[in-house]
Amino acid sequence: MLNELADAREAYNLPHVQQEPRIAAMQTEPKPIEQKQIEPSFKVACSNCNLRELCLPVGLNTDEMQQLDGMVATRRKVKQGGHLYSSGDAFTTLYAIRTGFFKTCVVSEDGREQVTGFQMAGEIMGLDGIVSDKHNCNAIALEDAEVCVMPFNHVEDLSRQIPVLQRHVHKIMSREIVRENGVMMLLANMRAEERLAAFLLNLLQRLHARGYSKSELILRMTREEIGSYLGMKLETVSRTFSKFSEDGIIEVKQKNIRILDHDKLKAIFNASTC
Amino acid sequence: MLNELADAREAYNLPHVQQEPRIAAMQTEPKPIEQKQIEPSFKVACSNCNLRELCLPVGLNTDEMQQLDGMVATRRKVKQGGHLYSSGDAFTTLYAIRTGFFKTCVVSEDGREQVTGFQMAGEIMGLDGIVSDKHNCNAIALEDAEVCVMPFNHVEDLSRQIPVLQRHVHKIMSREIVRENGVMMLLANMRAEERLAAFLLNLLQRLHARGYSKSELILRMTREEIGSYLGMKLETVSRTFSKFSEDGIIEVKQKNIRILDHDKLKAIFNASTC
DNA sequence: CCGGCTACTTGATGTACATCAAGTGAATCC
DNA sequence: GGATTCACTTGATGTACATCAAGTAGCCGG
């Protein structure tokens, strides 16, 4: 059930992406790379994009690929801390993350905030807005980011013409439903150590699918945001990191995490017995 | 954020369904009505279905409606306790519930079960299967039920021809994503009383949208299933019911619940303060 | 370089809920 | 119709995590 957490490749239905040092560097580099301005002459085009294996269906012919190039209306940059969209905003477009890292969170009437997910390059944001034509959560950049803006009408038009794209859109939404099922399991049934192990493994796998190391990662979010996502307090997150560190499973240096014993982490994630 | 829990009409984007005594009776009747066999001559047809306002988009012309009549390949009955589908089954079709009540649940490797939702008439099941072409959870009937079988290929074909249907399918999936966001908030942030209040209010609203009373309901699931869904143990569910009962908020007689003070229930749901 | 801030860590104490255990009451089955 | 079972209730006790509190470390602006 938590396959999604246990095998990113299957869950995300991705081909293995070859290691791309330029991208890989971004994760280990403390500062986000300064995004060079896109010259007006250089048209935004999915067919050229090195992330297309993450965003787009595989098996498109060149004709269809050309049609798809029109899907992205424009790109948009969001500064760290900035909102890509906010709860209540009119929904008109989906977004594909090109660079950067986001969180989505819902806020209850009485002000409690719940982080519902963390999103990285190649992932699609905004699906929550479809049902009521307005966004249902806040999407906030955790580092300087750039997204592809895909007007939803346009996505739907193209979906009607390209069945492979139609299926792809459905899969993306279904994947999100299945992911959230996994999170529900995590929140309802797991103890703190299992939750944090699951969280780390999930991040590692998704980063690995993007060409990053399997044994190292930089957390883009605070302990509090991790805690919100995992249903625990920031102190407990901190203590659990310390515990893992004492047990020689990981090495924690601020937001830099090095995985020393991947198997033990998996064992904790699977363990119901203490 | 928990608007979904607080206002079923908005969340489900439904027109008010007029009270239908025949259906309403089903909720208060302990035994499910014996389903009369459909004569071969009586073709399954969405256009005749009294639940179409729940399943289908509004604003279809008669032409489109006729096309849609082909969407449901057949109907299928499921006995109480029976599986509509199981985790791992090949995914080929979606299901629309005609009568009865279901739960969906995921099971982790170590056997822990997590109820991810309860579904009632007019709701669509099976969306979890799209992403990987196999089902990702178990769908189990909590009472004798009948569903409309809608081959997904067929749904996609029709979606390409009928934009209103396409949008509708997208909304249904988005609604599920938003619902699960609400459950995440509930599991991560709320205390037992708030959870149960939210659960009851949500059930009441969905039942109300189907013509049932706002002040009475029959729980189709056990305390344990409620507990699993809400991330608490059955004893805690039971105690919380007793507490509500002592406080004069509800009257509990087995699975029959009568709401005595709807406002107080809402207040508990909203309260962060104790 | 210093002062203040934010993010994090670590310890002491409290508590909501889980767990364990022993009922009760309605439904089912020979 | 009495025995069995299952779902539920209620009480006593335990515990994982929250809360409260007091630090420390890295970072930013001046």
Coordinates of C-alpha atoms (C1' of nucleotides) in Angstrom, one line a residue:
Chain A
M1 CA 0.0 0.0 0.0
L2 CA 2.8 2.3 0.8
N3 CA 4.4 1.1 -2.4
E4 CA 4.2 4.7 -3.3
L5 CA 6.6 5.5 -0.5
A6 CA 8.7 2.4 -1.2
D7 CA 9.2 2.5 -4.9
A8 CA 9.2 5.9 -6.6
R9 CA 9.8 4.5 -10.0
E10 CA 6.8 2.4 -10.0
A11 CA 4.6 4.9 -8.3
Y12 CA 5.6 7.7 -10.6
N13 CA 5.6 5.4 -13.5
L14 CA 8.8 6.8 -14.7
P15 CA 11.6 5.6 -16.9
H16 CA 14.9 5.9 -15.3
V17 CA 16.2 9.3 -15.9
Q18 CA 19.8 9.4 -16.6
Q19 CA 22.0 11.2 -14.1
E20 CA 22.2 14.8 -15.1
P21 CA 25.1 16.5 -13.2
R22 CA 23.8 20.0 -13.8
I23 CA 20.5 19.2 -12.2
A24 CA 22.0 17.0 -9.6
A25 CA 24.2 19.8 -8.5
M26 CA 21.2 21.9 -7.7
Q27 CA 20.2 19.7 -4.8
T28 CA 23.6 19.7 -3.1
E29 CA 24.2 23.3 -3.8
P30 CA 23.0 25.4 -0.9
K31 CA 22.1 28.4 -3.1
P32 CA 19.6 27.9 -6.0
I33 CA 21.3 28.4 -9.3
E34 CA 20.6 31.8 -10.7
Q35 CA 18.1 31.2 -13.5
K36 CA 19.2 32.7 -16.7
Q37 CA 16.5 34.8 -18.4
I38 CA 14.8 33.1 -21.3
E39 CA 15.4 35.1 -24.4
P40 CA 12.2 36.0 -26.2
S41 CA 13.5 34.2 -29.3
F42 CA 13.8 31.0 -27.3
K43 CA 10.3 29.7 -27.3
V44 CA 9.1 27.7 -24.3
A45 CA 8.9 24.2 -25.6
C46 CA 8.1 20.9 -23.9
S47 CA 9.8 19.0 -26.7
N48 CA 13.2 20.5 -25.7
C49 CA 12.6 20.2 -21.9
N50 CA 14.9 17.9 -20.0
L51 CA 12.0 17.3 -17.6
R52 CA 9.5 16.1 -20.2
E53 CA 9.9 12.5 -19.1
L54 CA 8.5 13.6 -15.7
C55 CA 5.7 15.8 -16.9
L56 CA 4.6 14.3 -20.2
P57 CA 3.4 10.9 -21.3
V58 CA 5.9 8.7 -23.1
G59 CA 5.3 7.4 -26.6
L60 CA 4.2 10.6 -28.2
N61 CA 4.9 11.0 -31.9
T62 CA 6.6 14.1 -33.2
D63 CA 3.3 15.5 -34.4
E64 CA 1.7 15.1 -31.0
M65 CA 4.8 16.5 -29.4
Q66 CA 4.5 19.6 -31.5
Q67 CA 0.9 20.1 -30.5
L68 CA 1.9 19.8 -26.9
D69 CA 4.5 22.5 -27.2
G70 CA 1.5 24.9 -27.2
M71 CA 0.3 23.6 -23.8
V72 CA 2.6 25.8 -21.7
A73 CA 1.4 29.3 -22.2
T74 CA 4.3 30.9 -20.3
R75 CA 6.7 30.4 -17.5
R76 CA 6.5 32.0 -14.1
K77 CA 9.1 32.6 -11.4
V78 CA 8.3 32.5 -7.7
K79 CA 10.6 33.7 -5.1
Q80 CA 11.3 31.7 -2.0
G81 CA 8.4 32.2 0.4
G82 CA 6.2 33.5 -2.5
H83 CA 2.8 32.1 -3.2
L84 CA 2.2 30.3 -6.5
Y85 CA -1.4 30.4 -5.7
S86 CA -3.5 30.8 -2.5
S87 CA -6.6 29.3 -1.2
G88 CA -9.6 31.0 -2.7
D89 CA -7.8 32.2 -5.8
A90 CA -9.7 31.5 -9.0
F91 CA -8.4 28.3 -10.7
T92 CA -7.5 28.6 -14.3
T93 CA -4.3 26.8 -14.8
L94 CA -2.2 23.9 -13.7
Y95 CA 1.5 24.3 -13.1
A96 CA 4.5 22.1 -13.8
I97 CA 7.5 22.7 -11.7
R98 CA 10.6 23.4 -13.7
T99 CA 12.9 24.3 -10.9
G100 CA 12.5 24.7 -7.2
F101 CA 10.6 23.1 -4.4
F102 CA 7.1 23.8 -3.1
K103 CA 4.8 23.0 -0.2
T104 CA 1.0 22.9 -0.4
C105 CA -1.0 23.5 2.7
V106 CA -4.6 23.9 3.8
V107 CA -5.7 26.2 6.6
S108 CA -8.7 25.6 8.8
E109 CA -11.1 28.3 9.9
D110 CA -9.4 28.5 13.3
G111 CA -6.0 29.0 11.7
R112 CA -4.4 25.6 12.0
E113 CA -2.2 24.9 9.1
Q114 CA -1.7 21.5 7.6
V115 CA 1.0 20.8 5.0
T116 CA -0.5 18.4 2.5
G117 CA 2.5 17.8 0.3
F118 CA 5.9 18.8 -0.9
Q119 CA 6.4 19.1 -4.7
M120 CA 9.6 19.1 -6.8
A121 CA 10.7 19.4 -10.4
G122 CA 8.5 17.7 -12.9
E123 CA 5.5 17.5 -10.6
I124 CA 2.1 19.0 -11.4
M125 CA 0.4 21.5 -9.0
G126 CA -3.0 23.0 -8.9
L127 CA -5.2 19.9 -9.2
D128 CA -7.1 20.8 -6.1
G129 CA -8.6 23.8 -7.8
I130 CA -10.5 21.9 -10.5
V131 CA -13.5 20.8 -8.4
S132 CA -14.7 24.2 -7.4
D133 CA -12.9 26.5 -9.9
K134 CA -11.0 28.0 -7.1
H135 CA -7.9 26.9 -5.3
N136 CA -8.3 25.0 -2.1
C137 CA -4.8 25.3 -0.7
N138 CA -1.8 27.6 -0.6
A139 CA 1.2 26.7 -2.8
I140 CA 4.3 28.2 -1.4
A141 CA 7.8 28.1 -2.8
L142 CA 10.4 26.8 -0.4
E143 CA 13.2 28.0 -2.6
D144 CA 13.3 30.3 -5.7
A145 CA 11.4 28.4 -8.3
E146 CA 10.1 28.5 -11.9
V147 CA 7.0 26.8 -13.1
C148 CA 5.4 26.2 -16.5
V149 CA 1.9 27.7 -16.7
M150 CA -0.6 25.4 -18.4
P151 CA -4.1 26.9 -18.8
F152 CA -6.4 24.1 -17.8
N153 CA -8.8 24.8 -20.7
H154 CA -5.9 24.2 -23.0
V155 CA -4.9 21.0 -21.2
E156 CA -8.5 19.8 -21.7
D157 CA -8.6 20.7 -25.3
L158 CA -5.4 18.9 -26.1
S159 CA -6.5 15.9 -24.0
R160 CA -9.5 15.5 -26.2
Q161 CA -7.2 15.4 -29.2
I162 CA -4.5 13.3 -27.8
P163 CA -5.7 10.2 -26.0
V164 CA -2.2 9.5 -24.6
L165 CA -2.2 12.9 -23.0
Q166 CA -5.8 12.3 -21.7
R167 CA -4.7 9.1 -20.0
H168 CA -1.6 10.9 -18.6
V169 CA -3.7 13.6 -17.0
H170 CA -5.9 11.0 -15.4
K171 CA -2.9 9.1 -14.1
I172 CA -1.5 12.2 -12.6
M173 CA -4.7 12.8 -10.7
S174 CA -5.0 9.2 -9.7
R175 CA -1.4 9.2 -8.5
E176 CA -2.2 12.1 -6.2
I177 CA -5.2 10.2 -4.8
V178 CA -3.1 7.2 -4.1
R179 CA -0.3 9.3 -2.6
E180 CA -2.8 10.8 -0.2
N181 CA -4.1 7.3 0.7
G182 CA -0.6 6.5 1.8
V183 CA -0.3 9.6 3.9
M184 CA -3.6 8.8 5.6
M185 CA -2.2 5.4 6.5
L186 CA 0.9 7.1 7.8
L187 CA -1.0 9.6 9.9
A188 CA -3.5 7.2 11.3
N189 CA -1.3 4.1 12.0
M190 CA 2.4 4.9 12.3
R191 CA 4.6 6.1 15.1
A192 CA 6.9 9.0 14.9
E193 CA 10.0 7.0 13.8
E194 CA 8.1 5.2 11.1
R195 CA 6.7 8.4 9.8
L196 CA 10.0 10.2 9.5
A197 CA 11.6 7.1 7.9
A198 CA 8.8 7.0 5.4
F199 CA 9.2 10.6 4.7
L200 CA 12.9 10.4 4.2
L201 CA 12.6 7.3 1.9
N202 CA 10.0 9.0 -0.2
L203 CA 12.0 12.1 -0.6
L204 CA 15.1 10.1 -1.5
Q205 CA 13.3 8.1 -4.1
R206 CA 11.8 11.0 -5.8
L207 CA 15.1 12.8 -5.8
H208 CA 16.8 9.7 -7.1
A209 CA 14.3 9.5 -10.0
R210 CA 15.6 13.0 -10.8
G211 CA 19.2 12.0 -10.9
Y212 CA 20.2 12.9 -7.3
S213 CA 22.1 10.8 -4.9
K214 CA 20.3 8.1 -2.9
S215 CA 22.4 8.7 0.2
E216 CA 22.2 12.4 0.6
L217 CA 19.7 15.1 0.5
I218 CA 19.0 18.7 1.5
L219 CA 15.8 19.4 3.3
R220 CA 14.2 22.5 1.8
M221 CA 11.6 22.7 4.5
T222 CA 11.8 23.4 8.3
R223 CA 11.3 20.9 11.0
E224 CA 7.9 22.5 11.7
E225 CA 6.8 22.0 8.1
I226 CA 7.9 18.4 8.2
G227 CA 6.1 18.0 11.5
S228 CA 2.9 19.5 10.0
Y229 CA 3.0 17.1 7.1
L230 CA 3.7 14.1 9.4
G231 CA 1.3 15.1 12.1
M232 CA 3.8 15.7 14.8
K233 CA 5.4 18.6 16.6
L234 CA 8.7 20.1 15.5
E235 CA 10.3 19.0 18.8
T236 CA 9.4 15.4 18.0
V237 CA 10.8 15.7 14.5
S238 CA 14.0 17.1 16.0
R239 CA 14.2 14.3 18.6
T240 CA 13.6 11.7 16.0
F241 CA 16.3 13.0 13.8
S242 CA 18.6 12.9 16.8
K243 CA 17.6 9.4 17.6
F244 CA 18.3 8.2 14.0
S245 CA 21.6 10.0 14.2
E246 CA 22.6 8.3 17.5
D247 CA 21.6 5.0 16.0
G248 CA 24.0 5.6 13.2
I249 CA 21.2 5.6 10.6
I250 CA 21.7 9.1 9.3
E251 CA 24.0 12.0 9.8
V252 CA 22.2 15.3 10.4
K253 CA 23.9 18.6 9.8
Q254 CA 21.3 21.3 9.8
K255 CA 19.2 20.6 6.7
N256 CA 21.8 18.4 5.2
I257 CA 21.0 14.7 5.7
R258 CA 23.3 11.9 4.8
I259 CA 21.9 8.4 4.8
L260 CA 24.4 6.0 6.5
D261 CA 22.2 2.9 6.7
H262 CA 19.5 2.8 4.0
D263 CA 18.3 -0.7 5.0
K264 CA 17.8 0.2 8.6
L265 CA 15.7 3.1 7.6
K266 CA 13.6 0.8 5.5
A267 CA 13.3 -1.6 8.4
I268 CA 12.0 1.1 10.6
F269 CA 9.5 2.1 8.0
N270 CA 8.2 -1.4 7.7
A271 CA 8.3 -2.3 11.3
S272 CA 5.1 -2.4 13.3
T273 CA 7.0 -4.0 16.2
C274 CA 8.5 -1.1 18.1
Chain B
M1 CA -10.4 24.1 4.3
L2 CA -12.7 21.6 5.8
N3 CA -15.4 23.3 3.8
E4 CA -15.8 19.9 2.3
L5 CA -16.8 18.6 5.7
A6 CA -18.8 21.6 6.5
D7 CA -20.9 22.1 3.4
A8 CA -21.7 19.0 1.3
R9 CA -23.6 20.9 -1.3
E10 CA -20.8 23.1 -2.2
A11 CA -18.2 20.4 -1.9
Y12 CA -20.1 18.0 -4.0
N13 CA -21.2 20.7 -6.3
L14 CA -24.7 19.3 -6.3
P15 CA -28.1 20.8 -7.0
H16 CA -30.5 20.1 -4.1
V17 CA -32.1 16.8 -4.7
Q18 CA -35.7 16.7 -3.9
Q19 CA -36.7 14.4 -1.1
E20 CA -37.5 11.0 -2.4
P21 CA -39.3 9.0 0.2
R22 CA -38.5 5.7 -1.4
I23 CA -34.8 6.3 -1.2
A24 CA -35.0 8.0 2.1
A25 CA -36.7 5.0 3.6
M26 CA -33.7 2.9 2.7
Q27 CA -31.6 4.7 5.2
T28 CA -33.9 4.3 8.1
E29 CA -34.9 0.7 7.2
P30 CA -32.6 -1.8 9.0
K31 CA -32.8 -4.3 6.2
P32 CA -31.7 -3.3 2.7
I33 CA -34.6 -3.4 0.3
E34 CA -34.7 -6.5 -1.8
Q35 CA -33.5 -5.4 -5.2
K36 CA -35.9 -6.4 -7.9
Q37 CA -34.2 -8.0 -10.9
I38 CA -33.8 -5.8 -13.9
E39 CA -35.7 -7.3 -16.8
P40 CA -33.6 -7.8 -19.9
S41 CA -35.9 -5.5 -21.8
F42 CA -35.3 -2.7 -19.4
K43 CA -32.1 -1.3 -20.6
V44 CA -29.7 0.2 -18.1
A45 CA -29.9 4.0 -18.8
C46 CA -28.4 6.9 -17.1
S47 CA -31.0 9.2 -18.5
N48 CA -33.7 7.4 -16.5
C49 CA -31.7 7.1 -13.3
N50 CA -32.8 9.1 -10.3
L51 CA -29.3 9.4 -9.2
R52 CA -28.0 11.1 -12.4
E53 CA -27.7 14.4 -10.7
L54 CA -25.2 12.9 -8.4
C55 CA -23.1 11.0 -11.0
L56 CA -23.4 13.0 -14.1
P57 CA -22.8 16.6 -15.1
V58 CA -25.7 19.0 -15.3
G59 CA -26.5 20.8 -18.6
L60 CA -26.3 17.9 -21.0
N61 CA -28.5 18.1 -24.0
T62 CA -30.7 15.1 -25.0
D63 CA -28.2 14.1 -27.7
E64 CA -25.3 14.0 -25.2
M65 CA -27.5 12.3 -22.7
Q66 CA -28.3 9.5 -25.2
Q67 CA -24.6 9.0 -25.9
L68 CA -24.0 8.7 -22.1
D69 CA -26.5 6.0 -21.8
G70 CA -23.9 3.8 -23.3
M71 CA -21.4 4.6 -20.6
V72 CA -22.7 2.0 -18.2
A73 CA -21.9 -1.4 -19.6
T74 CA -23.8 -3.3 -17.0
R75 CA -24.8 -3.4 -13.4
R76 CA -23.3 -5.5 -10.7
K77 CA -24.5 -6.6 -7.3
V78 CA -22.3 -7.0 -4.3
K79 CA -23.4 -8.7 -1.2
Q80 CA -22.6 -7.3 2.2
G81 CA -19.0 -8.0 3.0
G82 CA -18.2 -8.7 -0.6
H83 CA -15.3 -7.1 -2.5
L84 CA -16.2 -4.8 -5.4
Y85 CA -12.5 -4.9 -6.2
S86 CA -9.3 -5.8 -4.3
S87 CA -5.9 -4.3 -4.1
G88 CA -3.8 -5.7 -7.0
D89 CA -6.8 -6.4 -9.2
A90 CA -6.4 -5.2 -12.8
F91 CA -8.1 -1.9 -13.2
T92 CA -10.5 -1.6 -16.2
T93 CA -13.6 0.1 -14.9
L94 CA -15.0 2.8 -12.7
Y95 CA -18.1 2.1 -10.6
A96 CA -21.0 4.4 -9.8
I97 CA -22.9 3.3 -6.7
R98 CA -26.5 2.8 -7.3
T99 CA -27.5 1.4 -3.9
G100 CA -25.6 0.4 -0.8
F101 CA -22.7 1.6 1.1
F102 CA -19.0 0.8 0.7
K103 CA -15.7 1.3 2.5
T104 CA -12.3 1.5 0.8
C105 CA -9.2 0.5 2.6
V106 CA -5.5 0.1 2.1
V107 CA -3.4 -2.5 3.8
S108 CA 0.3 -2.1 4.6
E109 CA 2.8 -4.9 4.2
D110 CA 2.7 -5.7 7.9
G111 CA -1.1 -6.1 7.7
R112 CA -2.3 -2.8 9.2
E113 CA -5.5 -1.8 7.6
Q114 CA -6.5 1.8 7.0
V115 CA -10.0 2.8 5.9
T116 CA -9.5 5.6 3.4
G117 CA -13.2 6.4 2.8
F118 CA -16.8 5.5 3.0
Q119 CA -18.9 5.8 -0.2
M120 CA -22.6 6.0 -0.8
A121 CA -25.1 6.2 -3.6
G122 CA -24.1 8.4 -6.5
E123 CA -20.4 8.4 -5.7
I124 CA -17.7 7.0 -8.0
M125 CA -15.3 4.3 -7.0
G126 CA -12.1 2.9 -8.6
L127 CA -10.2 6.1 -9.3
D128 CA -7.2 4.7 -7.4
G129 CA -6.6 2.2 -10.1
I130 CA -6.0 4.5 -12.9
V131 CA -2.4 5.4 -12.1
S132 CA -1.0 1.9 -12.3
D133 CA -3.7 -0.1 -14.1
K134 CA -4.4 -2.0 -11.0
H135 CA -6.4 -1.3 -8.0
N136 CA -4.6 0.1 -5.0
C137 CA -7.2 -0.6 -2.3
N138 CA -10.0 -2.9 -1.3
A139 CA -13.5 -1.8 -1.9
I140 CA -15.9 -3.7 0.4
A141 CA -19.7 -3.5 0.6
L142 CA -21.0 -2.6 4.1
E143 CA -24.5 -3.6 3.0
D144 CA -25.9 -5.3 0.0
A145 CA -25.2 -3.0 -2.9
E146 CA -25.5 -2.5 -6.6
V147 CA -23.1 -0.5 -8.8
C148 CA -23.0 0.7 -12.4
V149 CA -20.0 -0.7 -14.2
M150 CA -18.4 1.9 -16.4
P151 CA -15.4 0.7 -18.5
F152 CA -12.8 3.3 -18.1
N153 CA -11.8 3.2 -21.8
H154 CA -15.4 4.0 -22.6
V155 CA -15.5 6.9 -20.1
E156 CA -12.4 8.3 -21.7
D157 CA -13.8 7.9 -25.2
L158 CA -17.0 9.7 -24.3
S159 CA -15.0 12.4 -22.4
R160 CA -13.2 13.2 -25.6
Q161 CA -16.5 13.7 -27.4
I162 CA -18.4 15.5 -24.6
P163 CA -16.4 18.3 -23.0
V164 CA -18.9 18.7 -20.2
L165 CA -18.3 15.1 -19.3
Q166 CA -14.6 15.5 -19.5
R167 CA -14.7 18.4 -17.1
H168 CA -17.0 16.4 -14.8
V169 CA -14.6 13.5 -14.6
H170 CA -11.8 15.9 -13.7
K171 CA -13.9 17.5 -11.0
I172 CA -14.7 14.1 -9.5
M173 CA -11.0 13.3 -9.2
S174 CA -10.2 16.7 -7.9
R175 CA -12.9 16.4 -5.4
E176 CA -11.4 13.3 -4.1
I177 CA -8.0 15.0 -3.8
V178 CA -9.6 17.8 -1.8
R179 CA -11.5 15.4 0.4
E180 CA -8.3 13.6 1.3
N181 CA -6.7 16.9 2.1
G182 CA -9.4 17.4 4.6
V183 CA -8.9 14.0 6.1
M184 CA -5.1 14.7 6.4
M185 CA -6.0 17.9 8.3
L186 CA -8.3 15.9 10.5
L187 CA -5.8 13.2 11.2
A188 CA -2.9 15.5 11.8
N189 CA -4.5 18.2 13.8
M190 CA -7.7 17.3 15.5
R191 CA -8.5 15.6 18.8
A192 CA -10.9 12.7 19.1
E193 CA -14.1 14.7 19.7
E194 CA -13.4 17.0 16.8
R195 CA -12.7 14.1 14.5
L196 CA -15.9 12.3 15.4
A197 CA -17.9 15.5 15.1
A198 CA -16.4 16.1 11.6
F199 CA -17.2 12.6 10.6
L200 CA -20.8 12.8 11.7
L201 CA -21.4 16.1 10.1
N202 CA -19.9 15.0 6.8
L203 CA -22.1 11.9 6.8
L204 CA -25.2 13.9 7.6
Q205 CA -24.5 16.4 4.8
R206 CA -23.9 13.7 2.2
L207 CA -27.0 11.9 3.3
H208 CA -29.0 15.1 3.3
A209 CA -27.9 15.8 -0.3
R210 CA -29.5 12.4 -1.0
G211 CA -32.8 13.3 0.6
Y212 CA -32.3 11.9 4.1
S213 CA -33.0 13.5 7.4
K214 CA -30.4 15.9 8.8
S215 CA -31.0 14.7 12.3
E216 CA -30.9 11.0 12.1
L217 CA -28.6 8.4 10.5
I218 CA -27.7 4.8 10.6
L219 CA -24.1 3.9 10.7
R220 CA -23.3 1.2 8.2
M221 CA -19.9 0.6 9.6
T222 CA -18.5 -0.7 12.9
R223 CA -16.8 1.4 15.6
E224 CA -13.6 -0.2 14.5
E225 CA -14.0 1.0 10.9
I226 CA -14.9 4.5 12.1
G227 CA -11.8 4.4 14.3
S228 CA -9.6 3.2 11.4
Y229 CA -10.8 6.1 9.2
L230 CA -10.4 8.6 12.0
G231 CA -7.1 7.4 13.3
M232 CA -8.3 6.2 16.7
K233 CA -9.1 3.0 18.4
L234 CA -12.6 1.6 18.6
E235 CA -12.7 2.1 22.4
T236 CA -12.0 5.8 21.9
V237 CA -14.8 6.0 19.3
S238 CA -17.2 4.4 21.7
R239 CA -16.2 6.6 24.6
T240 CA -16.5 9.7 22.4
F241 CA -20.0 8.6 21.3
S242 CA -20.9 8.1 25.0
K243 CA -19.5 11.6 25.8
F244 CA -21.6 13.2 23.1
S245 CA -24.6 11.3 24.4
E246 CA -24.0 12.4 28.0
D247 CA -23.7 16.0 26.8
G248 CA -27.0 15.8 25.1
I249 CA -25.6 16.3 21.7
I250 CA -26.6 13.0 20.2
E251 CA -28.6 9.9 21.1
V252 CA -26.9 6.6 20.4
K253 CA -28.8 3.4 20.1
Q254 CA -26.5 0.9 18.5
K255 CA -25.9 2.0 15.0
N256 CA -28.7 4.5 15.1
I257 CA -27.7 8.0 15.8
R258 CA -30.1 10.9 16.4
I259 CA -28.7 14.4 16.4
L260 CA -30.1 16.4 19.2
D261 CA -27.9 19.5 19.0
H262 CA -26.6 20.1 15.5
D263 CA -25.0 23.4 16.5
K264 CA -23.1 22.0 19.4
L265 CA -21.7 19.4 17.1
K266 CA -20.6 22.1 14.7
A267 CA -19.1 24.0 17.5
I268 CA -17.0 21.0 18.6
F269 CA -15.9 20.5 15.0
N270 CA -14.7 24.1 14.8
A271 CA -13.2 24.4 18.2
S272 CA -9.5 24.3 18.6
T273 CA -9.9 25.3 22.3
C274 CA -10.5 22.1 24.2
Chain C
dC1 C1' 32.2 42.4 14.1
dC2 C1' 28.3 42.6 16.9
dG3 C1' 23.2 42.1 18.1
dG4 C1' 19.2 40.1 17.2
dC5 C1' 16.6 36.7 14.8
dT6 C1' 15.3 32.3 13.4
dA7 C1' 15.7 27.5 13.3
dC8 C1' 16.8 24.0 15.9
dT9 C1' 18.0 21.0 20.1
dT10 C1' 17.4 19.1 24.5
dG11 C1' 15.3 18.4 29.1
dA12 C1' 11.3 18.2 32.4
dT13 C1' 6.6 17.5 32.9
dG14 C1' 1.8 16.8 31.4
dT15 C1' -2.0 14.5 28.9
dA16 C1' -4.9 12.5 25.4
dC17 C1' -5.3 8.4 23.8
dA18 C1' -3.9 3.4 23.6
dT19 C1' -3.9 -0.8 25.8
dC20 C1' -5.5 -4.3 28.7
dA21 C1' -9.3 -6.3 30.8
dA22 C1' -13.9 -7.4 32.1
dG23 C1' -18.1 -6.8 31.4
dT24 C1' -23.2 -6.3 28.6
dG25 C1' -26.6 -6.8 25.1
dA26 C1' -28.4 -7.8 20.6
dA27 C1' -28.2 -11.2 16.8
dT28 C1' -27.5 -15.9 15.1
dC29 C1' -27.5 -20.7 15.0
dC30 C1' -28.3 -25.1 15.9
Chain D
dG1 C1' -34.7 -21.5 23.7
dG2 C1' -30.3 -21.6 25.3
dA3 C1' -25.5 -21.3 23.8
dT4 C1' -22.4 -18.8 21.1
dT5 C1' -20.7 -14.9 18.9
dC6 C1' -19.9 -10.4 17.6
dA7 C1' -20.1 -5.5 18.4
dC8 C1' -19.9 -2.5 21.7
dT9 C1' -19.2 -0.3 26.5
dT10 C1' -16.8 0.9 30.5
dG11 C1' -13.0 1.0 33.8
dA12 C1' -7.9 0.8 35.2
dT13 C1' -3.4 1.5 33.8
dG14 C1' 0.4 2.7 30.6
dT15 C1' 2.8 5.4 27.2
dA16 C1' 4.1 8.1 23.1
dC17 C1' 4.0 12.3 22.1
dA18 C1' 2.7 17.3 23.3
dT19 C1' 3.7 21.1 25.9
dC20 C1' 6.5 24.1 28.4
dA21 C1' 11.0 25.9 29.0
dA22 C1' 15.7 27.0 28.4
dG23 C1' 19.1 26.7 26.0
dT24 C1' 22.7 26.8 21.3
dA25 C1' 24.0 27.5 16.5
dG26 C1' 24.0 29.5 12.2
dC27 C1' 22.5 33.7 9.6
dC28 C1' 21.4 38.5 8.3
dG29 C1' 21.6 43.3 8.5
dG30 C1' 24.0 47.2 9.9

